[in-house]
Coordinates of C-alpha atoms in Angstrom, one line a residue:
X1 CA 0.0 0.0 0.0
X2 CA 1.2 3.3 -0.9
X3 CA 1.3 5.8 1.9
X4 CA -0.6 8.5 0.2
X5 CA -3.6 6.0 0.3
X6 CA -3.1 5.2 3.9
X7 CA -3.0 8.7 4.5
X8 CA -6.3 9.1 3.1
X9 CA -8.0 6.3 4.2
X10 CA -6.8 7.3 7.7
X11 CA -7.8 10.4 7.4
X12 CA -11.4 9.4 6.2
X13 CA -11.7 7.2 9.4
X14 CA -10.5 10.5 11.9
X15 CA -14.2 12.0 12.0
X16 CA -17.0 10.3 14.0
X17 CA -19.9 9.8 11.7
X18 CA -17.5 8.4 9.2
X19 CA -15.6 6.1 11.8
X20 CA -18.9 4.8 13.1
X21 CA -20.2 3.8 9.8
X22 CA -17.7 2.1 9.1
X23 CA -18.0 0.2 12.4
X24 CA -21.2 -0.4 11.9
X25 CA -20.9 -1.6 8.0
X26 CA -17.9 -4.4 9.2
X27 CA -20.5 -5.6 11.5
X28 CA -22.7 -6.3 8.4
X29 CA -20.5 -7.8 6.0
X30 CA -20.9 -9.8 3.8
X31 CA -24.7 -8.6 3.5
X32 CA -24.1 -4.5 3.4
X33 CA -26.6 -2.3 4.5
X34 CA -28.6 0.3 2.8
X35 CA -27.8 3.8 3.1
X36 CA -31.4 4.6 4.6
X37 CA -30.9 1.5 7.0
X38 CA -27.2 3.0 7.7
X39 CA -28.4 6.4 8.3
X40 CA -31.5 5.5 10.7
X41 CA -28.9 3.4 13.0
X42 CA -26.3 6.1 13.7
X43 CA -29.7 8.8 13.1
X44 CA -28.2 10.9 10.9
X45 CA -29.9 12.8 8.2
X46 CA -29.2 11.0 5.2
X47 CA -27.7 14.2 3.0
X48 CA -25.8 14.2 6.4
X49 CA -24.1 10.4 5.9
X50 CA -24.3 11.2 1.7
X51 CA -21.6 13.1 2.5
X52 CA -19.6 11.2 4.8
X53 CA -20.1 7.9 2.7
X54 CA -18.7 9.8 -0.1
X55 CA -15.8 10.2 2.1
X56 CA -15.6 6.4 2.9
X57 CA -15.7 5.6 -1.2
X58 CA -13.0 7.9 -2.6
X59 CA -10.8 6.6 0.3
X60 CA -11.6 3.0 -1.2
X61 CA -12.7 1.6 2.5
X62 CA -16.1 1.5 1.8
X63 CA -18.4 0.5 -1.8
X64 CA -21.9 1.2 -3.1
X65 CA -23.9 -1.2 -5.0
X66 CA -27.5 -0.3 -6.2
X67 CA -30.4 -2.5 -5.3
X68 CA -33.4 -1.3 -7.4
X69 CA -34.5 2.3 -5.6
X70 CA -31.4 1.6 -2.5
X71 CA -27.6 1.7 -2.8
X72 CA -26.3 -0.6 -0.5
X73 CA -22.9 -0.2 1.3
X74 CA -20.2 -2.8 2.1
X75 CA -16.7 -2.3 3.6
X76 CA -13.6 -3.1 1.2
X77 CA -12.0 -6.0 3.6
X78 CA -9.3 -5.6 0.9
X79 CA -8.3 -2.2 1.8
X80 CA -9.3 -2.2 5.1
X81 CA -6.6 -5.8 5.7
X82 CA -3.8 -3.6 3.5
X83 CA -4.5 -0.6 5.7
X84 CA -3.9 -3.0 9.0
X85 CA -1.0 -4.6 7.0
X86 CA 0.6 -1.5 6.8
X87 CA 0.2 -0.1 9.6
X88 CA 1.5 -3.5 11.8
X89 CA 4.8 -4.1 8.8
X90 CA 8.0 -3.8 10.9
X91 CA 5.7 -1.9 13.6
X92 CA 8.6 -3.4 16.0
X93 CA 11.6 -3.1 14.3
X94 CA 12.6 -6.4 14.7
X95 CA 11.9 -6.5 18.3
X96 CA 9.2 -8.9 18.8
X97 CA 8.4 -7.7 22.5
X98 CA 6.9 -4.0 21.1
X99 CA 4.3 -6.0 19.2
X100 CA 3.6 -9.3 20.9
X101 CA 0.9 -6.9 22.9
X102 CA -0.7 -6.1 19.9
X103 CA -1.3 -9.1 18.4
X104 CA -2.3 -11.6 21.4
X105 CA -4.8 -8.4 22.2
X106 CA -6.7 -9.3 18.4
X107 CA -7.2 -13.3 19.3
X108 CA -9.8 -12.9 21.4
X109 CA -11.7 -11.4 19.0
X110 CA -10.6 -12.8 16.2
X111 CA -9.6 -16.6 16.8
X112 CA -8.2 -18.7 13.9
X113 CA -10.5 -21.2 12.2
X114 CA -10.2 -24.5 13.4
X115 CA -9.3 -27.3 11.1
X116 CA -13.2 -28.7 11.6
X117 CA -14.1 -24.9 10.4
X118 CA -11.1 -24.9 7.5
X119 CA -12.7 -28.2 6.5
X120 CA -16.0 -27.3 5.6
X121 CA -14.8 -24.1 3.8

């Protein structure tokens, strides 16, 4: 990832509306949600979240799809991983004790498949 696009991905995330929607839309993957849907949840006008959505899209964290009279919104898990990638690269400069916090802090929330789950994908 190029650091210009971090930069503005980051900087898309570092406002509050824009940051919670894009909580909110990881917690609906793979399904999306529509903008309406989006905007009733964090109650936000919808001109208000039009904006901040268009925020989310030119910083490539965030897609549209339209679904007959909705557009529907889904995270990029793509850009979002290369964002974490890049952010976590060499974060310890080769020494392991910096980052061993970070990392055994994500497996609670984010265990690894087990084989039984690797099995049936």
């Amino acid at each position: 990832m190029e650091i210009e696009q971090a930069i503005l991905a980051l900087g898309a995330l570092a406002q509050q509306t824009r940051l919670q929607a894009f909580q909110v839309l990881v917690q609906h993957e793979p399904d999306g949600l529509a903008a309406g849907d989006l905007a009733r949840l964090l109650e936000v006008p919808q001109n208000t979240l039009s904006a901040h959505l268009s925020v989310l899209t030119r910083s490539d964290l965030v897609t549209s799809e339209r679904h007959s009279r909705s557009i529907v919104y889904r995270v990029n898990l793509t850009t979002f991983q290369a964002i974490t990638v890049f952010l976590l690269q060499d974060c310890c400069g080769g020494r392991q004790e910096i980052c061993a916090p970070i990392f055994e802090s994500l497996v609670p929330c984010c265990p690894p498949p087990t084989k039984k789950e690797k099995s049936r994908a």
